[in-house]
Amino acid sequence: MSRSKRKWDHIRFALANGQERTARFEDIAFIHQSLPDVSLDQVKLDTKIGELSVSSPIFINAMTGGGGDRTLQINRDLAIAARNMGMAISVGSQMAALKDPAEAKTYQVVREEYPNGVIIGNLGSEATSDQAKAAIDMIDANALQIHLNVIQELTMPEGDRDFSFALQRIEKIVSDTNVPIIVKEVGFGMSKETIAKLLSIGVTAVDVGGFGGTNFAKIENNRRESSLAFFNDWGIPTSVSIVEAKTMGSGLSVLGSGGIQTSLDIAKAISLGADAVGAAGHFLKILMKEGVEALIEELQFIHDELAIIMTALGARNIADLQQVPIIISGKTHHWLSERNID
Ligand code: FNR
């Protein structure tokens, strides 16, 4: 199967299978505050993604690129939506354009539409440091995501089977490039053990890409008859993964993603410690079904609601929201106590 056919299949299946609601944000409750002592117009949503300053704590996560006109149009629309809100945006894996330079325009359209934006490149951990530099140059990227997608590869018959030396390759990319490197998962979550390894090679930002939203094991299994169905329920829920990442110290910038759909999900992810929050499948679904204007409207709505939630909690900014008192119950509580995380 061609790479571009596979990419289109991912978009179709991600939309058809819908977004699951198993990221476990239902386990998180805010403690109501009757005297928040803040006015809505004081609330500020700016934050930092690693060393990068952004005016919104929400970003559009990596989805597509390569695959011709259809993906070019999707990327153009995502860039327009991000620009409208001053949000950061990641492009999909740029490997397609490194293998076929004619595909580069499907990524470069994001920079054309959003010249002053925070735009994040994307490659898998099979990439070399020369490929990382080329991906950064291709879109004048402000940061580069390196995705880890072992389960997705294993569920694809044509996928990789050798995951050796990924950490060494990432270490070289960190030392050879001059933009922040964000290591991300793609919907299976990141454990504190994984993050400890990443910290040991100088990575300073992770996107936990937790379980509970787009599910690539299901997407791959549904594309064919033979299936590794046991991977359908495999992964660390986003709520848990954010807390696991946060225990690794204040030097690490933690991006929360996986199953994010609402302003309340975003507020809860930040209250668990996330510095910024990404969503992919939910935004793509709105774009494909209702168009770019509807996506812009939804993003405006989410930002407005987030500011209202912060007002109720007495949080003037994202740093305040990270500190509000919460109760963690259910599976998330169970998981964290088994993992000896308070
Ligand atoms: C993705 N995702 C992804 N991630 C990545 O690092 N490189 C990529 O090329 C892609 N491609 C891609 C295509 C499509 C159609 C979707 C829906 C997703 C994964 C994405 O960035 C994210 O980690 C997961 O989708 C989980 O987040 P959501 O979708 O639950 O918000």
Short mmCIF file of C-alpha atoms and ligand atoms in Angstrom, two decimals:
data_model
loop_
_atom_site.label_atom_id
_atom_site.label_comp_id
_atom_site.label_asym_id
_atom_site.label_seq_id
_atom_site.Cartn_x
_atom_site.Cartn_y
_atom_site.Cartn_z
CA MET A 1 0.00 0.00 0.00
CA SER A 2 1.32 3.44 -0.88
CA ARG A 3 2.23 5.86 1.90
CA SER A 4 -0.27 8.43 0.63
CA LYS A 5 -3.13 5.88 0.49
CA ARG A 6 -2.29 4.89 4.07
CA LYS A 7 -2.39 8.52 5.21
CA TRP A 8 -5.78 9.03 3.64
CA ASP A 9 -7.01 5.78 5.27
CA HIS A 10 -5.87 7.15 8.65
CA ILE A 11 -7.94 10.27 8.17
CA ARG A 12 -11.01 8.30 7.03
CA PHE A 13 -10.75 5.72 9.80
CA ALA A 14 -10.01 8.32 12.48
CA LEU A 15 -13.24 10.06 11.48
CA ALA A 16 -15.30 6.89 11.08
CA ASN A 17 -14.24 5.31 14.35
CA GLY A 18 -14.93 8.50 16.18
CA GLN A 19 -13.17 9.75 19.21
CA GLU A 20 -13.30 7.59 22.27
CA ARG A 21 -13.90 9.08 25.69
CA THR A 22 -11.54 7.01 27.78
CA ALA A 23 -8.82 9.52 28.63
CA ARG A 24 -10.15 9.35 32.24
CA PHE A 25 -10.84 13.05 32.79
CA GLU A 26 -14.07 11.95 34.48
CA ASP A 27 -11.82 10.89 37.38
CA ILE A 28 -10.77 14.50 38.00
CA ALA A 29 -13.01 16.92 39.94
CA PHE A 30 -12.37 20.58 40.70
CA ILE A 31 -13.06 21.82 44.22
CA HIS A 32 -15.62 24.59 43.99
CA GLN A 33 -14.41 27.98 45.21
CA SER A 34 -17.08 30.48 46.37
CA LEU A 35 -14.66 33.41 46.64
CA PRO A 36 -12.48 33.20 43.52
CA ASP A 37 -11.55 36.92 43.73
CA VAL A 38 -10.95 37.29 39.99
CA SER A 39 -12.71 38.97 37.09
CA LEU A 40 -13.13 37.20 33.72
CA ASP A 41 -11.36 40.00 31.86
CA GLN A 42 -8.23 39.50 34.00
CA VAL A 43 -7.82 35.88 32.91
CA LYS A 44 -4.79 35.30 30.68
CA LEU A 45 -4.37 32.17 28.54
CA ASP A 46 -0.77 32.59 27.36
CA THR A 47 1.74 29.88 28.26
CA LYS A 48 5.01 28.26 27.21
CA ILE A 49 5.60 25.18 25.11
CA GLY A 50 9.15 24.39 26.13
CA GLU A 51 11.01 27.65 25.55
CA LEU A 52 8.39 28.95 23.10
CA SER A 53 5.86 31.56 24.17
CA VAL A 54 2.34 31.03 22.82
CA SER A 55 -0.83 33.07 23.34
CA SER A 56 -3.03 29.97 23.76
CA PRO A 57 -2.50 26.85 25.90
CA ILE A 58 -4.21 24.79 23.17
CA PHE A 59 -2.38 23.53 20.08
CA ILE A 60 -3.35 21.59 16.99
CA ASN A 61 -1.45 18.32 17.10
CA ALA A 62 0.31 16.49 14.28
CA MET A 63 -1.91 14.98 11.65
CA THR A 64 -1.11 15.12 8.03
CA GLY A 65 1.13 16.03 5.14
CA GLY A 66 2.24 14.26 2.01
CA GLY A 67 -0.61 12.69 0.04
CA GLY A 68 -1.21 15.49 -2.44
CA ASP A 69 -3.97 18.08 -2.81
CA ARG A 70 -6.37 16.71 -0.20
CA THR A 71 -3.86 16.87 2.62
CA LEU A 72 -2.55 20.23 1.38
CA GLN A 73 -6.06 21.66 1.73
CA ILE A 74 -6.49 20.15 5.21
CA ASN A 75 -3.17 21.63 6.33
CA ARG A 76 -4.05 25.02 4.85
CA ASP A 77 -7.35 25.05 6.76
CA LEU A 78 -5.72 23.91 10.02
CA ALA A 79 -3.12 26.68 9.64
CA ILE A 80 -5.84 29.30 9.03
CA ALA A 81 -7.70 28.13 12.15
CA ALA A 82 -4.52 28.16 14.25
CA ARG A 83 -3.59 31.63 12.99
CA ASN A 84 -7.01 33.00 13.90
CA MET A 85 -6.51 31.95 17.50
CA GLY A 86 -2.73 32.52 17.81
CA MET A 87 -2.33 28.81 18.52
CA ALA A 88 0.70 26.63 17.84
CA ILE A 89 0.29 23.91 15.22
CA SER A 90 2.20 20.73 14.43
CA VAL A 91 2.40 19.26 10.97
CA GLY A 92 2.20 15.51 10.32
CA SER A 93 5.24 13.31 9.79
CA GLN A 94 7.51 14.97 7.24
CA MET A 95 9.19 11.72 6.24
CA ALA A 96 6.97 11.62 3.10
CA ALA A 97 8.53 14.90 1.91
CA LEU A 98 12.07 13.83 2.80
CA LYS A 99 11.54 10.76 0.56
CA ASP A 100 9.69 12.69 -2.18
CA PRO A 101 10.51 16.43 -2.24
CA ALA A 102 7.41 17.09 -4.38
CA GLU A 103 5.38 16.49 -1.19
CA ALA A 104 7.10 19.35 0.70
CA LYS A 105 4.46 21.86 -0.40
CA THR A 106 1.77 20.00 1.56
CA TYR A 107 3.67 20.99 4.75
CA GLN A 108 5.05 24.35 3.61
CA VAL A 109 1.50 25.61 3.10
CA VAL A 110 1.26 25.81 6.90
CA ARG A 111 4.16 28.29 7.06
CA GLU A 112 2.76 30.21 4.06
CA GLU A 113 -0.62 30.65 5.76
CA TYR A 114 0.84 31.36 9.19
CA PRO A 115 4.15 33.18 8.65
CA ASN A 116 4.55 34.33 12.27
CA GLY A 117 3.09 31.23 13.89
CA VAL A 118 4.67 28.73 16.22
CA ILE A 119 4.89 25.77 13.83
CA ILE A 120 6.19 22.42 14.99
CA GLY A 121 7.75 19.88 12.62
CA ASN A 122 7.29 16.13 13.00
CA LEU A 123 9.28 12.98 12.32
CA GLY A 124 9.40 9.45 13.74
CA SER A 125 12.22 8.14 15.91
CA GLU A 126 13.69 6.34 12.88
CA ALA A 127 14.86 9.76 11.65
CA THR A 128 18.53 10.69 11.51
CA SER A 129 19.81 14.04 12.68
CA ASP A 130 20.31 15.14 9.05
CA GLN A 131 16.67 14.33 8.34
CA ALA A 132 15.66 16.28 11.46
CA LYS A 133 17.60 19.33 10.23
CA ALA A 134 15.99 19.04 6.77
CA ALA A 135 12.50 18.79 8.33
CA ILE A 136 13.13 21.93 10.41
CA ASP A 137 14.43 23.84 7.36
CA MET A 138 11.48 22.68 5.21
CA ILE A 139 8.94 24.69 7.23
CA ASP A 140 11.22 26.97 9.25
CA ALA A 141 9.99 25.04 12.29
CA ASN A 142 10.09 26.61 15.76
CA ALA A 143 10.32 23.14 17.36
CA LEU A 144 10.40 19.53 16.20
CA GLN A 145 8.27 16.67 17.48
CA ILE A 146 9.75 13.19 17.37
CA HIS A 147 6.94 10.66 17.60
CA LEU A 148 7.15 7.26 19.26
CA ASN A 149 4.54 4.87 17.81
CA VAL A 150 5.64 1.32 18.59
CA ILE A 151 2.12 -0.11 18.94
CA GLN A 152 0.91 1.51 15.73
CA GLU A 153 3.89 0.05 13.83
CA LEU A 154 3.38 -3.41 15.33
CA THR A 155 -0.30 -3.45 14.33
CA MET A 156 0.60 -2.61 10.71
CA PRO A 157 1.77 -5.69 8.72
CA GLU A 158 4.07 -3.36 6.74
CA GLY A 159 5.14 -1.51 9.92
CA ASP A 160 8.55 -1.43 11.60
CA ARG A 161 9.64 -4.35 13.74
CA ASP A 162 13.02 -3.05 14.91
CA PHE A 163 12.90 -0.33 17.58
CA SER A 164 16.58 -0.50 18.55
CA PHE A 165 18.69 2.60 19.09
CA ALA A 166 15.77 5.06 18.95
CA LEU A 167 17.02 6.76 22.12
CA GLN A 168 20.50 7.17 20.64
CA ARG A 169 19.07 8.70 17.46
CA ILE A 170 16.96 11.14 19.48
CA GLU A 171 20.02 12.07 21.57
CA LYS A 172 21.90 12.96 18.39
CA ILE A 173 18.95 15.00 17.10
CA VAL A 174 18.81 16.91 20.41
CA SER A 175 22.51 17.73 20.24
CA ASP A 176 22.69 18.52 16.50
CA THR A 177 19.64 20.78 16.08
CA ASN A 178 18.97 24.28 17.35
CA VAL A 179 15.22 24.15 18.06
CA PRO A 180 13.46 22.50 21.04
CA ILE A 181 12.80 18.78 20.53
CA ILE A 182 9.44 17.54 21.82
CA VAL A 183 9.17 13.75 22.08
CA LYS A 184 5.57 12.60 21.67
CA GLU A 185 3.42 9.50 21.77
CA VAL A 186 0.49 9.01 19.40
CA GLY A 187 -2.28 7.80 21.72
CA PHE A 188 -0.67 5.14 23.93
CA GLY A 189 0.69 7.45 26.64
CA MET A 190 4.16 7.89 28.11
CA SER A 191 5.34 6.29 31.35
CA LYS A 192 7.72 7.82 33.88
CA GLU A 193 10.26 5.13 32.89
CA THR A 194 10.17 6.27 29.26
CA ILE A 195 10.44 9.90 30.34
CA ALA A 196 13.42 9.13 32.62
CA LYS A 197 15.25 7.73 29.59
CA LEU A 198 14.39 10.84 27.57
CA LEU A 199 15.54 13.15 30.36
CA SER A 200 18.85 11.26 30.53
CA ILE A 201 19.64 12.29 26.93
CA GLY A 202 18.69 15.96 27.36
CA VAL A 203 15.06 16.03 26.18
CA THR A 204 13.22 18.86 27.96
CA ALA A 205 9.69 18.60 26.52
CA VAL A 206 7.31 15.67 26.08
CA ASP A 207 3.79 15.38 24.68
CA VAL A 208 2.29 12.44 26.54
CA GLY A 209 -0.10 11.48 23.69
CA GLY A 210 -2.21 9.46 26.09
CA PHE A 211 -4.76 6.70 25.59
CA GLY A 212 -8.41 7.67 25.30
CA GLY A 213 -8.86 9.49 22.01
CA THR A 214 -7.69 8.55 18.53
CA ASN A 215 -6.75 4.88 18.76
CA PHE A 216 -4.25 3.80 16.11
CA ALA A 217 -4.38 0.14 17.17
CA LYS A 218 -8.11 0.13 16.39
CA ILE A 219 -7.61 2.13 13.21
CA GLU A 220 -4.99 -0.32 11.93
CA ASN A 221 -6.92 -3.39 13.10
CA ASN A 222 -10.09 -2.17 11.38
CA ARG A 223 -8.28 -1.64 8.09
CA ARG A 224 -7.74 -5.39 7.67
CA GLU A 225 -9.24 -8.69 8.66
CA SER A 226 -6.47 -10.22 10.75
CA SER A 227 -6.10 -8.19 13.87
CA LEU A 228 -3.98 -7.78 16.97
CA ALA A 229 -7.10 -6.91 18.95
CA PHE A 230 -5.30 -7.05 22.29
CA PHE A 231 -3.65 -3.74 21.37
CA ASN A 232 -7.07 -2.02 21.13
CA ASP A 233 -7.11 -1.45 24.90
CA TRP A 234 -3.37 -0.93 25.31
CA GLY A 235 -2.04 2.31 26.70
CA ILE A 236 -1.76 4.78 29.56
CA PRO A 237 -4.78 7.07 29.92
CA THR A 238 -4.02 10.73 29.30
CA SER A 239 -4.94 11.77 32.87
CA VAL A 240 -2.45 9.28 34.32
CA SER A 241 0.28 10.00 31.80
CA ILE A 242 0.25 13.75 32.51
CA VAL A 243 0.76 13.04 36.23
CA GLU A 244 3.49 10.46 35.53
CA ALA A 245 5.28 13.06 33.41
CA LYS A 246 4.84 15.77 36.04
CA THR A 247 6.55 13.63 38.70
CA MET A 248 9.74 13.79 36.65
CA GLY A 249 10.60 17.30 37.80
CA SER A 250 10.02 20.93 37.01
CA GLY A 251 12.70 21.04 34.31
CA LEU A 252 10.41 19.11 31.97
CA SER A 253 7.78 20.86 29.88
CA VAL A 254 4.71 18.60 29.76
CA LEU A 255 2.22 18.77 26.92
CA GLY A 256 -1.03 16.93 27.57
CA SER A 257 -2.86 15.27 24.70
CA GLY A 258 -4.92 12.24 23.76
CA GLY A 259 -8.72 12.39 23.70
CA ILE A 260 -9.02 16.12 24.31
CA GLN A 261 -12.38 17.44 23.12
CA THR A 262 -13.78 20.07 25.48
CA SER A 263 -12.75 23.14 27.46
CA LEU A 264 -13.29 21.08 30.63
CA ASP A 265 -10.88 18.37 29.38
CA ILE A 266 -8.33 21.11 28.74
CA ALA A 267 -8.81 22.71 32.16
CA LYS A 268 -8.45 19.32 33.85
CA ALA A 269 -5.32 18.43 31.85
CA ILE A 270 -3.73 21.73 32.93
CA SER A 271 -4.81 21.22 36.56
CA LEU A 272 -2.93 17.90 36.47
CA GLY A 273 0.17 19.83 35.47
CA ALA A 274 0.17 20.13 31.68
CA ASP A 275 1.79 23.35 30.37
CA ALA A 276 -0.21 23.19 27.15
CA VAL A 277 -2.79 20.82 25.68
CA GLY A 278 -3.02 19.39 22.16
CA ALA A 279 -5.85 17.88 20.19
CA ALA A 280 -5.83 16.19 16.79
CA GLY A 281 -8.79 13.94 15.97
CA HIS A 282 -11.52 16.16 17.42
CA PHE A 283 -10.37 19.22 15.46
CA LEU A 284 -9.94 17.17 12.27
CA LYS A 285 -13.44 15.79 12.60
CA ILE A 286 -14.97 19.27 12.85
CA LEU A 287 -12.91 20.51 9.91
CA MET A 288 -13.82 17.59 7.64
CA LYS A 289 -17.51 17.53 8.52
CA GLU A 290 -18.28 21.23 8.94
CA GLY A 291 -15.43 23.23 7.41
CA VAL A 292 -12.85 25.74 8.54
CA GLU A 293 -15.31 28.40 9.75
CA ALA A 294 -16.92 25.86 12.08
CA LEU A 295 -13.49 24.87 13.39
CA ILE A 296 -12.60 28.51 14.10
CA GLU A 297 -15.93 28.96 15.88
CA GLU A 298 -15.32 25.84 17.99
CA LEU A 299 -11.81 27.03 18.91
CA GLN A 300 -13.17 30.44 19.94
CA PHE A 301 -15.85 28.74 22.00
CA ILE A 302 -13.33 26.48 23.75
CA HIS A 303 -11.10 29.46 24.60
CA ASP A 304 -14.06 31.46 25.95
CA GLU A 305 -15.23 28.54 28.06
CA LEU A 306 -11.73 27.86 29.39
CA ALA A 307 -11.51 31.47 30.62
CA ILE A 308 -14.91 31.06 32.33
CA ILE A 309 -13.79 27.83 34.06
CA MET A 310 -10.60 29.61 35.21
CA THR A 311 -12.69 32.47 36.59
CA ALA A 312 -14.80 30.05 38.62
CA LEU A 313 -11.63 28.51 40.03
CA GLY A 314 -9.92 31.83 40.78
CA ALA A 315 -7.10 31.06 38.32
CA ARG A 316 -5.78 34.23 36.66
CA ASN A 317 -3.37 32.40 34.39
CA ILE A 318 -2.20 28.94 33.32
CA ALA A 319 0.33 28.73 36.19
CA ASP A 320 -2.55 29.34 38.66
CA LEU A 321 -4.69 26.69 36.95
CA GLN A 322 -1.86 24.16 37.36
CA GLN A 323 -2.09 24.70 41.12
CA VAL A 324 -5.86 24.59 41.78
CA PRO A 325 -6.95 21.89 44.22
CA ILE A 326 -8.49 18.80 42.61
CA ILE A 327 -9.77 15.40 43.66
CA ILE A 328 -8.54 12.36 41.74
CA SER A 329 -10.74 9.29 41.97
CA GLY A 330 -11.54 6.08 40.09
CA LYS A 331 -9.14 4.33 37.77
CA THR A 332 -6.76 7.30 37.67
CA HIS A 333 -6.44 7.25 41.46
CA HIS A 334 -5.95 3.49 41.47
CA TRP A 335 -3.31 3.66 38.75
CA LEU A 336 -1.34 6.45 40.46
CA SER A 337 -1.36 4.72 43.86
CA GLU A 338 -0.15 1.45 42.26
CA ARG A 339 2.63 3.49 40.67
CA ASN A 340 3.49 5.11 44.04
CA ILE A 341 2.65 8.59 42.79
CA ASP A 342 0.92 10.90 45.30
C1 FNR B 1 -2.24 11.55 13.77
N1 FNR B 1 -1.19 11.59 14.69
C2 FNR B 1 0.10 11.77 14.25
N2 FNR B 1 1.11 11.98 15.15
C3 FNR B 1 2.37 12.19 14.74
O1 FNR B 1 3.24 12.40 15.58
N3 FNR B 1 2.68 12.20 13.39
C4 FNR B 1 1.73 12.00 12.44
O2 FNR B 1 2.03 12.04 11.25
C5 FNR B 1 0.38 11.77 12.86
N4 FNR B 1 -0.61 11.54 11.95
C6 FNR B 1 -1.94 11.50 12.38
C7 FNR B 1 -2.97 11.44 11.44
C8 FNR B 1 -4.30 11.47 11.85
C9 FNR B 1 -5.39 11.42 10.82
C10 FNR B 1 -4.61 11.56 13.25
C11 FNR B 1 -6.04 11.61 13.73
C12 FNR B 1 -3.59 11.59 14.17
C13 FNR B 1 -1.45 11.44 16.14
C14 FNR B 1 -1.89 12.72 16.80
O3 FNR B 1 -0.91 13.73 16.73
C15 FNR B 1 -2.22 12.46 18.30
O4 FNR B 1 -1.06 12.11 19.00
C16 FNR B 1 -3.24 11.36 18.49
O5 FNR B 1 -4.21 11.42 17.47
C17 FNR B 1 -3.94 11.46 19.83
O6 FNR B 1 -4.61 12.70 19.98
P1 FNR B 1 -6.20 12.89 19.71
O7 FNR B 1 -6.46 12.61 18.26
O8 FNR B 1 -6.90 11.88 20.59
O9 FNR B 1 -6.46 14.30 20.07
#
